Amino acid sequence: MRPLYHPPVSEITVEGILYALADPARVAILSQLMNAECEQNCTAFAKLGNKKMPKSTLSQHFRILREAGLIRSERVGVEMRNRIRCGELKGKYATMIEAILKAYAGQKRQKA
Amino acid sequence: MRPLYHPPVSEITVEGILYALADPARVAILSQLMNAECEQNCTAFAKLGNKKMPKSTLSQHFRILREAGLIRSERVGVEMRNRIRCGELKGKYATMIEAILKAYAGQKRQKA
DNA sequence: TTAATAGTTCAGTAAGTATGAACTATTGAA
DNA sequence: TTCAATAGTTCATACTTACTGAACTATTAA
């Protein structure tokens, strides 16, 4: 099992972040991680938006979020703890990410 | 030649916009359209970011921006005039789009 | 008509995505 | 230890999507 790659802040790009967030499932994950205010394991997201997701798919979503520089994953015992890279993203990308999450939230509210 | 499709505001989605803007070429187009403050034809973008782009590729980029609801294209004589759907996007998505363009601009400045 | 301009569409290939199945890593018994 | 359970990761394959040269469409003008 290859070690998880976390890009340094200097390698994080706007297009990488947008690519990662162009999928509602990944935005839902990020959103939940943000609200949780604490790290969560992957299984906490097994069913997002009333549809259950295969764990392989979920794993890919986490990889993409991780490699975009949005989250940090760390193994603790049998599980993988994920948390937002808040401190590192602040300043450069915080405004954009917040605006995206807010727009998604507004859209979700409107559909309901 | 099939008629160009412009989604109504109700069909514009956050994920669609993010997908469209997850490509630097398309962001460059949108950015230039925004700064131009007037409509521009496609050829105005033939070389973005110091690399010339095949016109078929450019055409696809415009189609994606159009179908995401970000721009409106209209034939005028032989050329196709493109402009941002400013008024329609205001309120719902303006903040997000501005934040994205600003983040891209910051990134570009830093690379230079 | 014919040519020029400005794209659009098609076709083929290349690259990316989703997911079941198999595998890895860790913990906790028996 | 060995076995099972838990929590993912990686692989293989099918499927979808993107890039781009070539062919086509639409408009204008000579």
mmCIF file of C-alpha atoms (C1' of nucleotides) in Angstrom:
data_model
loop_
_atom_site.group_PDB
_atom_site.id
_atom_site.type_symbol
_atom_site.label_atom_id
_atom_site.label_comp_id
_atom_site.label_asym_id
_atom_site.label_seq_id
_atom_site.Cartn_x
_atom_site.Cartn_y
_atom_site.Cartn_z
ATOM 1 C CA MET A 1 0.000 0.000 0.000
ATOM 2 C CA ARG A 2 1.654 3.161 -1.178
ATOM 3 C CA PRO A 3 1.934 6.067 1.249
ATOM 4 C CA LEU A 4 -0.777 8.719 0.965
ATOM 5 C CA TYR A 5 0.347 11.804 -0.914
ATOM 6 C CA HIS A 6 -0.414 15.231 0.499
ATOM 7 C CA PRO A 7 0.770 18.027 -1.772
ATOM 8 C CA PRO A 8 2.615 20.931 -0.152
ATOM 9 C CA VAL A 9 0.716 24.233 -0.225
ATOM 10 C CA SER A 10 2.949 25.440 -3.053
ATOM 11 C CA GLU A 11 1.611 22.665 -5.276
ATOM 12 C CA ILE A 12 -2.070 23.300 -4.600
ATOM 13 C CA THR A 13 -3.767 24.876 -7.607
ATOM 14 C CA VAL A 14 -7.087 26.583 -8.168
ATOM 15 C CA GLU A 15 -7.922 24.231 -11.047
ATOM 16 C CA GLY A 16 -7.119 21.255 -8.844
ATOM 17 C CA ILE A 17 -9.474 22.495 -6.156
ATOM 18 C CA LEU A 18 -12.242 23.246 -8.656
ATOM 19 C CA TYR A 19 -11.832 19.886 -10.286
ATOM 20 C CA ALA A 20 -12.166 18.225 -6.900
ATOM 21 C CA LEU A 21 -15.240 20.266 -6.019
ATOM 22 C CA ALA A 22 -16.982 19.812 -9.375
ATOM 23 C CA ASP A 23 -18.500 16.632 -7.977
ATOM 24 C CA PRO A 24 -21.431 16.983 -5.569
ATOM 25 C CA ALA A 25 -20.342 13.916 -3.614
ATOM 26 C CA ARG A 26 -16.951 15.454 -2.881
ATOM 27 C CA VAL A 27 -18.483 18.773 -1.935
ATOM 28 C CA ALA A 28 -20.808 16.939 0.427
ATOM 29 C CA ILE A 29 -17.789 15.277 2.012
ATOM 30 C CA LEU A 30 -15.908 18.539 2.381
ATOM 31 C CA SER A 31 -18.978 20.262 3.716
ATOM 32 C CA GLN A 32 -19.540 17.581 6.321
ATOM 33 C CA LEU A 33 -15.882 17.664 7.338
ATOM 34 C CA MET A 34 -16.130 21.418 7.742
ATOM 35 C CA ASN A 35 -19.235 21.267 9.875
ATOM 36 C CA ALA A 36 -17.985 18.328 11.894
ATOM 37 C CA GLU A 37 -15.177 20.471 13.284
ATOM 38 C CA CYS A 38 -13.348 17.260 13.984
ATOM 39 C CA GLU A 39 -11.770 14.557 11.918
ATOM 40 C CA GLN A 40 -13.942 11.772 10.566
ATOM 41 C CA ASN A 41 -13.281 8.404 9.045
ATOM 42 C CA CYS A 42 -14.364 7.467 5.538
ATOM 43 C CA THR A 43 -17.258 5.255 6.551
ATOM 44 C CA ALA A 44 -18.961 8.303 8.011
ATOM 45 C CA PHE A 45 -19.754 9.199 4.402
ATOM 46 C CA ALA A 46 -20.912 5.812 3.141
ATOM 47 C CA LYS A 47 -24.296 7.222 2.202
ATOM 48 C CA LEU A 48 -24.254 10.777 0.979
ATOM 49 C CA GLY A 49 -27.357 12.397 -0.430
ATOM 50 C CA ASN A 50 -29.654 9.390 0.035
ATOM 51 C CA LYS A 51 -27.600 7.022 -2.084
ATOM 52 C CA LYS A 52 -25.091 4.565 -0.717
ATOM 53 C CA MET A 53 -21.701 4.591 -2.349
ATOM 54 C CA PRO A 54 -19.323 1.653 -2.924
ATOM 55 C CA LYS A 55 -16.302 1.981 -0.709
ATOM 56 C CA SER A 56 -13.944 1.862 -3.666
ATOM 57 C CA THR A 57 -15.681 4.893 -5.134
ATOM 58 C CA LEU A 58 -15.588 6.634 -1.782
ATOM 59 C CA SER A 59 -11.895 5.872 -1.511
ATOM 60 C CA GLN A 60 -11.270 7.501 -4.893
ATOM 61 C CA HIS A 61 -13.206 10.593 -3.838
ATOM 62 C CA PHE A 62 -11.046 10.913 -0.761
ATOM 63 C CA ARG A 63 -7.920 10.457 -2.820
ATOM 64 C CA ILE A 64 -8.969 13.251 -5.147
ATOM 65 C CA LEU A 65 -9.764 15.613 -2.286
ATOM 66 C CA ARG A 66 -6.448 14.695 -0.687
ATOM 67 C CA GLU A 67 -4.399 15.178 -3.830
ATOM 68 C CA ALA A 68 -6.102 18.497 -4.502
ATOM 69 C CA GLY A 69 -4.733 19.563 -1.127
ATOM 70 C CA LEU A 70 -8.116 20.011 0.514
ATOM 71 C CA ILE A 71 -7.943 17.349 3.189
ATOM 72 C CA ARG A 72 -5.356 15.493 5.181
ATOM 73 C CA SER A 73 -5.815 11.776 5.858
ATOM 74 C CA GLU A 74 -4.050 9.900 8.568
ATOM 75 C CA ARG A 75 -4.335 6.328 9.678
ATOM 76 C CA VAL A 76 -5.308 5.853 13.306
ATOM 77 C CA GLY A 77 -5.725 2.214 14.175
ATOM 78 C CA VAL A 78 -7.858 0.489 11.588
ATOM 79 C CA GLU A 79 -9.476 3.628 10.340
ATOM 80 C CA MET A 80 -8.458 6.644 8.316
ATOM 81 C CA ARG A 81 -9.053 10.027 9.907
ATOM 82 C CA ASN A 82 -9.738 12.908 7.569
ATOM 83 C CA ARG A 83 -9.721 16.593 8.261
ATOM 84 C CA ILE A 84 -9.737 19.793 6.285
ATOM 85 C CA ARG A 85 -6.366 21.504 5.812
ATOM 86 C CA CYS A 86 -7.863 24.688 7.218
ATOM 87 C CA GLY A 87 -4.836 26.507 8.442
ATOM 88 C CA GLU A 88 -2.857 25.871 5.293
ATOM 89 C CA LEU A 89 -5.642 26.911 2.947
ATOM 90 C CA LYS A 90 -6.476 30.104 4.755
ATOM 91 C CA GLY A 91 -5.675 33.318 2.987
ATOM 92 C CA LYS A 92 -5.046 31.877 -0.415
ATOM 93 C CA TYR A 93 -8.160 29.800 -0.980
ATOM 94 C CA ALA A 94 -10.471 30.213 2.001
ATOM 95 C CA THR A 95 -12.687 32.825 0.362
ATOM 96 C CA MET A 96 -13.170 30.784 -2.768
ATOM 97 C CA ILE A 97 -13.880 27.546 -0.935
ATOM 98 C CA GLU A 98 -16.372 29.222 1.374
ATOM 99 C CA ALA A 99 -18.134 30.816 -1.591
ATOM 100 C CA ILE A 100 -18.383 27.420 -3.290
ATOM 101 C CA LEU A 101 -19.741 25.679 -0.226
ATOM 102 C CA LYS A 102 -22.246 28.466 0.297
ATOM 103 C CA ALA A 103 -23.413 28.239 -3.312
ATOM 104 C CA TYR A 104 -23.881 24.488 -2.997
ATOM 105 C CA ALA A 105 -25.784 24.939 0.244
ATOM 106 C CA GLY A 106 -28.071 27.461 -1.421
ATOM 107 C CA GLN A 107 -28.709 25.098 -4.296
ATOM 108 C CA LYS A 108 -29.485 22.229 -1.946
ATOM 109 C CA ARG A 109 -31.888 24.384 0.028
ATOM 110 C CA GLN A 110 -33.680 25.390 -3.133
ATOM 111 C CA LYS A 111 -34.130 21.832 -4.347
ATOM 112 C CA ALA A 112 -35.685 20.802 -1.026
ATOM 113 C CA MET B 1 -25.887 22.750 -37.487
ATOM 114 C CA ARG B 2 -27.977 22.342 -34.378
ATOM 115 C CA PRO B 3 -29.133 25.440 -32.519
ATOM 116 C CA LEU B 4 -26.940 26.506 -29.595
ATOM 117 C CA TYR B 5 -28.361 25.520 -26.243
ATOM 118 C CA HIS B 6 -28.490 28.065 -23.439
ATOM 119 C CA PRO B 7 -29.858 26.584 -20.218
ATOM 120 C CA PRO B 8 -32.426 28.653 -18.323
ATOM 121 C CA VAL B 9 -31.204 29.994 -14.972
ATOM 122 C CA SER B 10 -33.210 27.306 -13.179
ATOM 123 C CA GLU B 11 -31.080 24.625 -14.825
ATOM 124 C CA ILE B 12 -27.723 26.165 -13.975
ATOM 125 C CA THR B 13 -25.957 24.182 -11.259
ATOM 126 C CA VAL B 14 -22.984 24.830 -9.023
ATOM 127 C CA GLU B 15 -21.321 21.593 -10.120
ATOM 128 C CA GLY B 16 -21.815 22.559 -13.741
ATOM 129 C CA ILE B 17 -20.156 25.905 -13.184
ATOM 130 C CA LEU B 18 -17.273 24.360 -11.257
ATOM 131 C CA TYR B 19 -16.779 21.717 -13.888
ATOM 132 C CA ALA B 20 -16.613 24.417 -16.538
ATOM 133 C CA LEU B 21 -14.152 26.469 -14.525
ATOM 134 C CA ALA B 22 -11.903 23.557 -13.576
ATOM 135 C CA ASP B 23 -10.001 24.145 -16.801
ATOM 136 C CA PRO B 24 -7.562 27.055 -16.919
ATOM 137 C CA ALA B 25 -8.295 27.681 -20.590
ATOM 138 C CA ARG B 26 -11.981 28.181 -19.885
ATOM 139 C CA VAL B 27 -11.262 30.391 -16.913
ATOM 140 C CA ALA B 28 -8.988 32.483 -19.097
ATOM 141 C CA ILE B 29 -11.813 32.844 -21.592
ATOM 142 C CA LEU B 30 -14.326 33.849 -18.936
ATOM 143 C CA SER B 31 -11.853 36.216 -17.375
ATOM 144 C CA GLN B 32 -11.136 37.908 -20.671
ATOM 145 C CA LEU B 33 -14.851 38.184 -21.448
ATOM 146 C CA MET B 34 -15.398 39.777 -18.074
ATOM 147 C CA ASN B 35 -12.641 42.329 -18.513
ATOM 148 C CA ALA B 36 -13.577 43.051 -22.098
ATOM 149 C CA GLU B 37 -16.925 44.439 -20.955
ATOM 150 C CA CYS B 38 -18.187 43.731 -24.424
ATOM 151 C CA GLU B 39 -18.897 40.653 -26.447
ATOM 152 C CA GLN B 40 -16.072 38.952 -28.278
ATOM 153 C CA ASN B 41 -15.862 36.354 -30.983
ATOM 154 C CA CYS B 42 -14.143 33.012 -30.520
ATOM 155 C CA THR B 43 -11.055 33.840 -32.528
ATOM 156 C CA ALA B 44 -10.179 36.480 -29.961
ATOM 157 C CA PHE B 45 -9.062 33.554 -27.807
ATOM 158 C CA ALA B 46 -7.128 31.559 -30.365
ATOM 159 C CA LYS B 47 -3.975 31.781 -28.296
ATOM 160 C CA LEU B 48 -4.531 31.716 -24.569
ATOM 161 C CA GLY B 49 -1.648 31.535 -22.157
ATOM 162 C CA ASN B 50 1.094 31.501 -24.792
ATOM 163 C CA LYS B 51 -0.128 28.374 -26.557
ATOM 164 C CA LYS B 52 -2.283 28.392 -29.653
ATOM 165 C CA MET B 53 -5.345 26.224 -29.515
ATOM 166 C CA PRO B 54 -7.001 24.279 -32.343
ATOM 167 C CA LYS B 55 -10.305 25.865 -33.223
ATOM 168 C CA SER B 56 -12.169 22.610 -32.618
ATOM 169 C CA THR B 57 -10.875 22.560 -29.056
ATOM 170 C CA LEU B 58 -11.780 26.196 -28.622
ATOM 171 C CA SER B 59 -15.250 25.497 -29.920
ATOM 172 C CA GLN B 60 -15.695 22.743 -27.326
ATOM 173 C CA HIS B 61 -14.568 25.064 -24.553
ATOM 174 C CA PHE B 62 -17.150 27.600 -25.596
ATOM 175 C CA ARG B 63 -19.818 24.939 -25.747
ATOM 176 C CA ILE B 64 -19.009 23.844 -22.200
ATOM 177 C CA LEU B 65 -19.089 27.398 -20.882
ATOM 178 C CA ARG B 66 -22.346 27.964 -22.717
ATOM 179 C CA GLU B 67 -24.010 24.793 -21.470
ATOM 180 C CA ALA B 68 -22.892 25.536 -17.929
ATOM 181 C CA GLY B 69 -24.897 28.739 -18.273
ATOM 182 C CA LEU B 70 -21.928 31.070 -17.964
ATOM 183 C CA ILE B 71 -21.964 32.679 -21.378
ATOM 184 C CA ARG B 72 -24.381 33.449 -24.137
ATOM 185 C CA SER B 73 -23.323 33.002 -27.748
ATOM 186 C CA GLU B 74 -25.054 34.584 -30.665
ATOM 187 C CA ARG B 75 -24.252 34.530 -34.325
ATOM 188 C CA VAL B 76 -23.711 37.953 -35.883
ATOM 189 C CA GLY B 77 -22.786 37.702 -39.518
ATOM 190 C CA VAL B 78 -19.992 35.192 -39.946
ATOM 191 C CA GLU B 79 -18.838 35.325 -36.398
ATOM 192 C CA MET B 80 -20.104 34.185 -33.026
ATOM 193 C CA ARG B 81 -20.386 36.834 -30.342
ATOM 194 C CA ASN B 82 -19.944 35.704 -26.778
ATOM 195 C CA ARG B 83 -20.767 37.504 -23.583
ATOM 196 C CA ILE B 84 -21.098 36.668 -19.927
ATOM 197 C CA ARG B 85 -24.621 36.114 -18.625
ATOM 198 C CA CYS B 86 -23.962 38.707 -15.942
ATOM 199 C CA GLY B 87 -27.432 39.833 -15.048
ATOM 200 C CA GLU B 88 -28.794 36.322 -14.856
ATOM 201 C CA LEU B 89 -25.964 34.996 -12.712
ATOM 202 C CA LYS B 90 -26.022 37.844 -10.248
ATOM 203 C CA GLY B 91 -27.208 37.047 -6.781
ATOM 204 C CA LYS B 92 -27.064 33.302 -7.033
ATOM 205 C CA TYR B 93 -23.556 32.743 -8.330
ATOM 206 C CA ALA B 94 -21.800 36.091 -8.650
ATOM 207 C CA THR B 95 -19.932 35.806 -5.360
ATOM 208 C CA MET B 96 -18.633 32.349 -6.142
ATOM 209 C CA ILE B 97 -17.575 33.187 -9.664
ATOM 210 C CA GLU B 98 -15.801 36.324 -8.561
ATOM 211 C CA ALA B 99 -13.988 34.423 -5.824
ATOM 212 C CA ILE B 100 -12.857 31.817 -8.355
ATOM 213 C CA LEU B 101 -11.609 34.391 -10.844
ATOM 214 C CA LYS B 102 -9.810 36.240 -8.083
ATOM 215 C CA ALA B 103 -8.124 33.046 -6.886
ATOM 216 C CA TYR B 104 -6.990 32.261 -10.422
ATOM 217 C CA ALA B 105 -5.676 35.781 -10.841
ATOM 218 C CA GLY B 106 -3.716 35.468 -7.628
ATOM 219 C CA GLN B 107 -2.238 32.183 -8.746
ATOM 220 C CA LYS B 108 -1.236 33.618 -12.103
ATOM 221 C CA ARG B 109 0.423 36.595 -10.427
ATOM 222 C CA GLN B 110 2.381 34.294 -8.168
ATOM 223 C CA LYS B 111 3.680 32.144 -11.006
ATOM 224 C CA ALA B 112 4.928 35.208 -12.878
ATOM 225 C "C1'" DT C 1 -20.601 30.925 -58.479
ATOM 226 C "C1'" DT C 2 -16.495 31.099 -56.020
ATOM 227 C "C1'" DA C 3 -13.737 32.306 -52.247
ATOM 228 C "C1'" DA C 4 -12.945 33.782 -47.615
ATOM 229 C "C1'" DT C 5 -14.062 33.832 -42.813
ATOM 230 C "C1'" DA C 6 -15.668 31.786 -38.579
ATOM 231 C "C1'" DG C 7 -16.945 28.482 -36.414
ATOM 232 C "C1'" DT C 8 -19.318 23.456 -35.640
ATOM 233 C "C1'" DT C 9 -19.506 18.590 -35.986
ATOM 234 C "C1'" DC C 10 -17.519 14.083 -36.713
ATOM 235 C "C1'" DA C 11 -14.335 10.240 -35.881
ATOM 236 C "C1'" DG C 12 -10.745 8.082 -33.816
ATOM 237 C "C1'" DT C 13 -7.861 7.731 -30.150
ATOM 238 C "C1'" DA C 14 -6.367 8.899 -25.685
ATOM 239 C "C1'" DA C 15 -7.385 9.696 -21.050
ATOM 240 C "C1'" DG C 16 -10.332 9.619 -17.081
ATOM 241 C "C1'" DT C 17 -14.261 7.439 -13.929
ATOM 242 C "C1'" DA C 18 -17.006 3.898 -11.430
ATOM 243 C "C1'" DT C 19 -17.152 -0.253 -9.122
ATOM 244 C "C1'" DG C 20 -16.870 -5.391 -7.886
ATOM 245 C "C1'" DA C 21 -13.281 -8.285 -6.478
ATOM 246 C "C1'" DA C 22 -9.033 -9.015 -4.383
ATOM 247 C "C1'" DC C 23 -5.637 -7.271 -1.367
ATOM 248 C "C1'" DT C 24 -3.358 -4.690 2.831
ATOM 249 C "C1'" DA C 25 -3.136 -3.018 7.430
ATOM 250 C "C1'" DT C 26 -4.538 -2.906 12.175
ATOM 251 C "C1'" DT C 27 -6.956 -4.569 16.253
ATOM 252 C "C1'" DG C 28 -8.853 -7.950 19.131
ATOM 253 C "C1'" DA C 29 -9.908 -12.175 20.558
ATOM 254 C "C1'" DA C 30 -9.375 -17.571 20.926
ATOM 255 C "C1'" DT D 1 0.302 -17.309 17.008
ATOM 256 C "C1'" DT D 2 -3.666 -17.816 14.137
ATOM 257 C "C1'" DC D 3 -8.275 -16.331 12.873
ATOM 258 C "C1'" DA D 4 -11.774 -13.068 12.228
ATOM 259 C "C1'" DA D 5 -13.447 -8.393 11.923
ATOM 260 C "C1'" DT D 6 -12.966 -3.682 10.484
ATOM 261 C "C1'" DA D 7 -11.555 -0.097 7.357
ATOM 262 C "C1'" DG D 8 -9.903 1.119 3.651
ATOM 263 C "C1'" DT D 9 -6.763 0.697 -0.869
ATOM 264 C "C1'" DT D 10 -5.581 -1.139 -5.248
ATOM 265 C "C1'" DC D 11 -6.562 -3.700 -9.430
ATOM 266 C "C1'" DA D 12 -9.125 -4.874 -13.630
ATOM 267 C "C1'" DT D 13 -12.571 -3.899 -16.644
ATOM 268 C "C1'" DA D 14 -16.295 -1.562 -18.623
ATOM 269 C "C1'" DC D 15 -17.884 2.775 -19.614
ATOM 270 C "C1'" DT D 16 -17.763 7.719 -20.311
ATOM 271 C "C1'" DT D 17 -15.557 11.850 -21.605
ATOM 272 C "C1'" DA D 18 -11.908 14.905 -23.817
ATOM 273 C "C1'" DC D 19 -8.595 16.405 -27.561
ATOM 274 C "C1'" DT D 20 -7.911 17.442 -32.170
ATOM 275 C "C1'" DG D 21 -7.358 16.941 -37.435
ATOM 276 C "C1'" DA D 22 -10.454 16.702 -41.136
ATOM 277 C "C1'" DA D 23 -14.739 17.552 -43.143
ATOM 278 C "C1'" DC D 24 -18.775 20.273 -43.050
ATOM 279 C "C1'" DT D 25 -22.098 24.517 -42.399
ATOM 280 C "C1'" DA D 26 -23.310 29.278 -42.413
ATOM 281 C "C1'" DT D 27 -22.640 33.986 -43.761
ATOM 282 C "C1'" DT D 28 -20.629 37.730 -46.448
ATOM 283 C "C1'" DA D 29 -18.572 39.654 -50.297
ATOM 284 C "C1'" DA D 30 -16.429 39.826 -54.756
#
